[in-house]
Coordinates of C-alpha atoms in Angstrom, one line a residue:
M984 CA 22.0 -19.3 2.3
S985 CA 19.8 -21.9 0.8
Q986 CA 21.0 -21.1 -2.7
P987 CA 24.5 -22.4 -3.7
G988 CA 27.3 -19.9 -4.2
P989 CA 28.6 -17.0 -2.3
S990 CA 26.4 -14.6 -0.2
I991 CA 27.0 -10.9 -0.8
P992 CA 25.6 -8.0 1.2
M993 CA 23.5 -5.4 -0.7
R994 CA 25.2 -2.5 1.0
G995 CA 28.9 -1.8 1.5
A996 CA 31.0 0.6 3.5
I997 CA 32.0 2.6 0.5
D998 CA 30.4 6.0 0.0
L999 CA 30.2 6.6 -3.8
A1000 CA 28.8 10.1 -3.3
A1001 CA 32.2 11.7 -3.2
V1002 CA 33.5 10.1 -6.4
A1003 CA 30.2 10.6 -8.1
A1004 CA 30.1 14.3 -7.4
Q1005 CA 33.6 14.7 -8.5
S1006 CA 33.0 12.8 -11.7
E1007 CA 29.9 14.8 -12.5
R1008 CA 31.8 18.1 -12.2
R1009 CA 34.5 16.7 -14.5
R1010 CA 31.9 15.4 -17.0
Q1011 CA 30.3 18.9 -17.2
A1012 CA 33.7 20.5 -17.7
E1013 CA 35.0 18.0 -20.3
A1014 CA 33.4 16.6 -23.4
A1015 CA 34.7 13.1 -23.0
G1016 CA 33.0 10.3 -24.9
P1017 CA 32.1 6.9 -23.5
G1018 CA 35.0 4.5 -23.2
A1019 CA 33.4 1.6 -25.0
S1020 CA 35.7 -1.4 -25.5
T1021 CA 36.0 -3.0 -28.9
A1022 CA 36.2 -6.5 -27.4
S1023 CA 32.4 -6.8 -26.6
P1024 CA 29.3 -4.6 -26.5
Y1025 CA 29.1 -5.6 -22.8
V1026 CA 32.5 -4.4 -21.8
I1027 CA 33.6 -0.8 -21.3
D1028 CA 36.8 0.9 -20.1
V1029 CA 36.0 3.5 -17.5
L1030 CA 37.9 6.7 -16.6
E1031 CA 37.3 8.8 -13.4
Q1032 CA 35.5 11.5 -15.4
D1033 CA 33.0 8.9 -16.7
F1034 CA 32.4 7.0 -13.5
Q1035 CA 29.1 8.8 -12.7
R1036 CA 27.6 8.2 -16.1
D1037 CA 29.1 4.8 -17.0
V1038 CA 28.9 3.1 -13.6
V1039 CA 26.6 4.8 -11.1
E1040 CA 23.8 5.9 -13.5
R1041 CA 23.9 2.6 -15.5
S1042 CA 23.7 0.6 -12.3
M1043 CA 20.2 1.9 -11.8
T1044 CA 19.0 -0.4 -14.7
V1045 CA 21.7 -3.1 -15.0
P1046 CA 24.2 -4.6 -12.6
V1047 CA 27.7 -3.2 -13.3
L1048 CA 30.8 -5.2 -12.6
V1049 CA 33.8 -3.0 -11.8
D1050 CA 37.1 -4.8 -12.5
L1051 CA 40.1 -3.0 -10.9
Y1052 CA 43.3 -4.1 -12.6
V1053 CA 46.8 -3.0 -13.7
Q1054 CA 48.1 -3.4 -17.1
G1055 CA 50.4 -6.4 -17.7
A1056 CA 50.0 -8.1 -14.3
E1057 CA 49.4 -11.8 -15.0
P1058 CA 46.5 -12.3 -12.5
C1059 CA 44.8 -9.2 -13.9
V1060 CA 45.2 -10.5 -17.5
Q1061 CA 43.7 -13.8 -16.5
L1062 CA 40.8 -12.3 -14.7
N1063 CA 40.1 -9.8 -17.4
A1064 CA 39.8 -12.6 -19.9
T1065 CA 37.5 -14.6 -17.6
L1066 CA 35.2 -11.6 -17.0
E1067 CA 35.1 -10.7 -20.7
R1068 CA 34.1 -14.2 -21.6
L1069 CA 31.4 -14.2 -19.0
A1070 CA 30.1 -10.8 -19.9
T1071 CA 29.5 -12.1 -23.4
E1072 CA 28.0 -15.3 -22.1
Y1073 CA 25.5 -13.4 -19.9
A1074 CA 24.5 -11.4 -23.1
G1075 CA 23.7 -8.1 -21.6
Q1076 CA 22.3 -9.1 -18.2
L1077 CA 25.3 -7.2 -16.7
L1078 CA 27.9 -4.7 -17.8
L1079 CA 31.6 -5.1 -17.2
A1080 CA 33.4 -1.9 -16.4
K1081 CA 37.2 -2.2 -16.5
V1082 CA 39.3 0.3 -14.5
D1083 CA 43.0 0.6 -14.8
V1084 CA 44.0 1.7 -11.3
D1085 CA 47.3 3.2 -12.5
V1086 CA 45.3 5.6 -14.7
N1087 CA 42.4 6.0 -12.3
P1088 CA 43.8 6.0 -8.7
R1089 CA 40.9 7.9 -7.2
I1090 CA 38.5 5.1 -8.1
A1091 CA 40.8 2.5 -6.5
Q1092 CA 40.9 4.7 -3.3
V1093 CA 37.2 5.0 -3.1
F1094 CA 36.8 1.2 -3.3
Q1095 CA 39.5 0.8 -0.7
A1096 CA 41.4 -1.5 -3.1
Q1097 CA 44.6 -2.6 -1.4
S1098 CA 45.6 -5.1 -4.1
V1099 CA 44.4 -6.0 -7.6
P1100 CA 42.7 -7.6 -9.3
V1101 CA 39.5 -7.0 -7.3
V1102 CA 35.9 -7.1 -8.5
I1103 CA 33.1 -5.0 -7.0
A1104 CA 29.6 -4.9 -8.4
V1105 CA 27.4 -1.8 -8.3
V1106 CA 23.6 -2.0 -8.1
K1107 CA 21.4 1.1 -7.8
G1108 CA 24.6 3.1 -7.0
Q1109 CA 25.5 0.8 -4.1
P1110 CA 28.7 -1.2 -4.1
I1111 CA 28.7 -5.0 -3.5
P1112 CA 32.2 -6.5 -2.8
L1113 CA 32.6 -9.7 -4.8
F1114 CA 36.1 -11.2 -4.8
Q1115 CA 39.8 -10.6 -5.1
G1116 CA 42.3 -12.3 -7.3
A1117 CA 42.0 -14.4 -10.5
V1118 CA 39.3 -17.1 -10.2
P1119 CA 38.2 -19.8 -12.6
D1120 CA 35.2 -19.4 -14.8
D1121 CA 32.9 -21.7 -12.7
Q1122 CA 33.6 -19.8 -9.5
A1123 CA 33.2 -16.4 -11.1
R1124 CA 29.9 -17.6 -12.6
Q1125 CA 28.6 -18.5 -9.1
Y1126 CA 29.3 -14.9 -8.0
L1127 CA 27.6 -13.5 -11.0
D1128 CA 24.5 -15.7 -10.6
E1129 CA 24.2 -14.6 -7.0
L1130 CA 24.7 -11.0 -8.1
L1131 CA 21.8 -11.3 -10.6
R1132 CA 19.5 -12.7 -7.9
V1133 CA 20.4 -9.7 -5.6
A1134 CA 19.9 -7.3 -8.5
Q1135 CA 16.5 -8.7 -9.4
A1136 CA 15.4 -8.6 -5.7
N1137 CA 16.2 -4.9 -5.8
G1138 CA 14.3 -4.2 -9.1
V1139 CA 17.4 -4.0 -11.4
T1140 CA 16.4 -6.3 -14.2
G1141 CA 17.4 -4.3 -17.4
R1142 CA 19.8 -5.2 -20.1
V1143 CA 22.8 -3.5 -21.6
E1144 CA 21.7 -1.2 -24.4
G1145 CA 22.2 -2.9 -27.7
A1146 CA 22.1 -6.4 -26.4
P1147 CA 20.8 -8.6 -29.3
D1148 CA 17.3 -9.9 -28.9
A1149 CA 17.1 -8.6 -25.4
A1150 CA 13.4 -7.9 -25.5
A1151 CA 12.6 -11.4 -26.8
D1152 CA 14.9 -13.0 -24.2
V1153 CA 13.3 -11.2 -21.4
A1154 CA 9.8 -12.1 -22.5
S1155 CA 10.7 -15.8 -22.8
E1156 CA 12.4 -16.1 -19.4
D1157 CA 10.5 -17.5 -16.5
A1158 CA 9.9 -14.9 -13.9
E1159 CA 11.9 -15.3 -10.7
P1160 CA 9.7 -16.0 -7.7
E1161 CA 8.9 -13.0 -5.6
L1162 CA 10.6 -12.6 -2.3
P1163 CA 8.5 -13.7 0.7
P1164 CA 6.6 -10.7 2.2
L1165 CA 8.8 -10.4 5.3
H1166 CA 12.0 -10.6 3.2
Q1167 CA 10.7 -7.9 0.8
A1168 CA 9.8 -5.7 3.8
A1169 CA 13.3 -6.2 5.2
Y1170 CA 14.9 -5.2 1.8
E1171 CA 12.7 -2.1 1.6
A1172 CA 13.6 -1.2 5.2
I1173 CA 17.4 -1.5 4.4
E1174 CA 16.9 0.7 1.3
A1175 CA 15.2 3.3 3.6
D1176 CA 18.1 3.0 6.0
D1177 CA 15.7 1.7 8.7
L1178 CA 17.9 -1.1 10.1
D1179 CA 15.8 -1.6 13.2
A1180 CA 12.7 -2.4 11.1
A1181 CA 14.8 -4.7 8.8
E1182 CA 15.9 -6.5 11.9
R1183 CA 12.4 -7.0 13.1
H1184 CA 11.2 -8.3 9.8
Y1185 CA 14.0 -10.9 9.6
Q1186 CA 13.4 -11.9 13.2
Q1187 CA 9.8 -12.4 12.5
A1188 CA 10.6 -14.5 9.4
L1189 CA 12.9 -16.7 11.6
A1190 CA 10.2 -17.0 14.3
Q1191 CA 7.8 -18.3 11.6
Q1192 CA 10.4 -20.5 10.0
P1193 CA 13.5 -21.2 12.1
T1194 CA 15.2 -23.0 9.1
D1195 CA 15.0 -19.9 6.8
D1196 CA 18.6 -19.6 5.9
M1197 CA 18.0 -16.5 3.8
A1198 CA 16.5 -14.7 6.7
R1199 CA 19.3 -15.8 9.0
A1200 CA 21.9 -14.5 6.5
G1201 CA 19.9 -11.3 6.0
L1202 CA 19.7 -10.7 9.8
A1203 CA 23.4 -11.2 10.1
Q1204 CA 24.0 -8.6 7.4
V1205 CA 21.7 -6.1 9.2
H1206 CA 23.6 -6.7 12.4
L1207 CA 26.8 -6.0 10.6
L1208 CA 25.4 -2.7 9.3
Q1209 CA 24.2 -1.7 12.8
R1210 CA 27.5 -2.4 14.4
T1211 CA 29.5 -0.4 11.9
R1212 CA 27.2 2.6 11.5
G1213 CA 29.3 5.8 11.8
A1214 CA 32.6 3.9 12.4
D1215 CA 35.8 5.1 10.7
L1216 CA 37.9 2.4 9.0
Q1217 CA 41.3 3.8 9.5
A1218 CA 40.7 4.7 13.1
A1219 CA 39.3 1.2 13.8
R1220 CA 42.4 -0.4 12.1
A1221 CA 44.7 1.7 14.1
A1222 CA 43.0 0.9 17.4
A1223 CA 43.1 -2.8 16.5
A1224 CA 46.8 -2.7 15.6
A1225 CA 47.6 -0.9 18.9
A1226 CA 45.7 -3.5 21.0
P1227 CA 45.9 -7.0 19.6
T1228 CA 44.0 -8.5 22.6
D1229 CA 41.3 -5.9 22.7
V1230 CA 38.4 -8.0 21.5
A1231 CA 36.0 -5.0 20.8
A1232 CA 38.7 -3.3 18.6
Q1233 CA 39.4 -6.5 16.6
L1234 CA 35.7 -7.2 16.0
L1235 CA 35.0 -3.7 14.7
A1236 CA 38.0 -3.7 12.4
A1237 CA 36.9 -7.1 11.1
D1238 CA 33.4 -5.9 10.5
L1239 CA 34.6 -2.9 8.5
D1240 CA 37.0 -5.1 6.5
V1241 CA 34.1 -7.3 5.5
L1242 CA 32.0 -4.3 4.3
G1243 CA 35.0 -3.0 2.4
G1244 CA 35.5 -6.4 0.6
H1245 CA 38.6 -7.4 2.6
V1246 CA 37.1 -10.7 3.7
E1247 CA 40.3 -12.7 4.0
D1248 CA 41.9 -10.0 6.2
A1249 CA 38.8 -9.9 8.4
L1250 CA 38.5 -13.6 8.9
A1251 CA 42.3 -14.0 9.5
R1252 CA 42.2 -11.2 12.1
L1253 CA 39.5 -12.9 14.1
V1254 CA 41.2 -16.3 13.9
D1255 CA 44.3 -14.7 15.2
T1256 CA 42.3 -13.1 18.0
V1257 CA 40.9 -16.5 19.0
R1258 CA 44.5 -17.7 19.4
V1259 CA 45.4 -15.0 21.9
T1260 CA 42.2 -14.9 23.9
A1261 CA 40.5 -17.3 26.4
G1262 CA 37.3 -17.9 28.2
D1263 CA 34.4 -15.5 27.5
D1264 CA 36.5 -13.3 25.2
R1265 CA 37.4 -16.3 23.0
D1266 CA 33.7 -17.4 22.9
A1267 CA 32.6 -13.9 21.8
V1268 CA 35.2 -13.8 19.0
R1269 CA 34.2 -17.3 17.9
A1270 CA 30.5 -16.4 17.8
H1271 CA 31.2 -13.2 15.9
L1272 CA 33.3 -15.2 13.4
L1273 CA 30.5 -17.6 12.8
E1274 CA 28.2 -14.7 12.0
L1275 CA 30.6 -13.4 9.5
F1276 CA 30.8 -16.9 7.9
E1277 CA 27.0 -16.6 7.5
I1278 CA 27.3 -13.2 5.8
V1279 CA 30.0 -14.3 3.4
G1280 CA 28.5 -17.7 2.6
A1281 CA 29.3 -21.2 3.8
T1282 CA 30.6 -22.4 0.4
D1283 CA 32.9 -19.4 -0.1
E1284 CA 36.5 -20.7 -0.3
R1285 CA 37.6 -18.0 2.1
V1286 CA 35.1 -19.2 4.7
V1287 CA 36.1 -22.8 4.1
R1288 CA 39.8 -21.9 4.8
A1289 CA 38.9 -19.8 7.8
R1290 CA 36.8 -22.6 9.3
R1291 CA 39.9 -24.9 9.1
A1292 CA 42.1 -22.3 10.6
L1293 CA 39.5 -21.7 13.4
T1294 CA 39.3 -25.4 14.2
A1295 CA 43.1 -25.5 14.5
A1296 CA 43.1 -22.4 16.7
L1297 CA 40.5 -23.9 19.1
F1298 CA 42.0 -27.4 19.3

């Protein structure tokens, strides 16, 4: 993308409908109050029974960061401190929702979290995988800046309730430039689940401006969604494990891992596949890997590492 920082897809492979429905049933049956954290007005502790209200519903007006962690683990402690500082720094532009996975295993399962800490954003009820592991403030800030751009492009521009001087701050900010018409049309098509139309809009944008990095990244994301539509993650992983040289199986498993936020696993899988293939198969895997680089973002550290590994595998 032309903007610095990581690129993140608007849609993920996670279906929040199941957990949202379960949470709504529990909320109706239980009179649980909001789990507001005392550390900051922009930080809350979320339980499974509050997920629908505190995450899904609030994400319609403000981006919600879901921080999956376990108590006492050093990387989790470090990341919690980083995110709490940044939540205060962003002054209500986003909400940090902390989830202890030992207490709330269902939420961790829905987000397909295999290790913690891991951070997923939710915008308009849709998950956006961000990153895994503790990261320094500057790197986390890049992810959050990109998240706010994606949220604004999708009409999510509210503030956390009770943010001081929120109305004045919003009034004084310079409005972000609107998306170009074809980009806006593509976003709307994706929201309507019309991926073929989104593909056409991005292709038209590239025909008009071949150097449009945003359109190129958007088109790659649409292709990813098209390839994985209706695919089952566990079945794909099992097929890939059973046939390490089956290129189609490895590509599908990698695509699903990217959608689920397991970017490092996906890129490592394809680099390993490059090592055990040759000729046209190797070329196909290499081209697919380059498209995933486009989706994740050229400056993302995971992509930088994977590029070095790919170079070593090829030469």
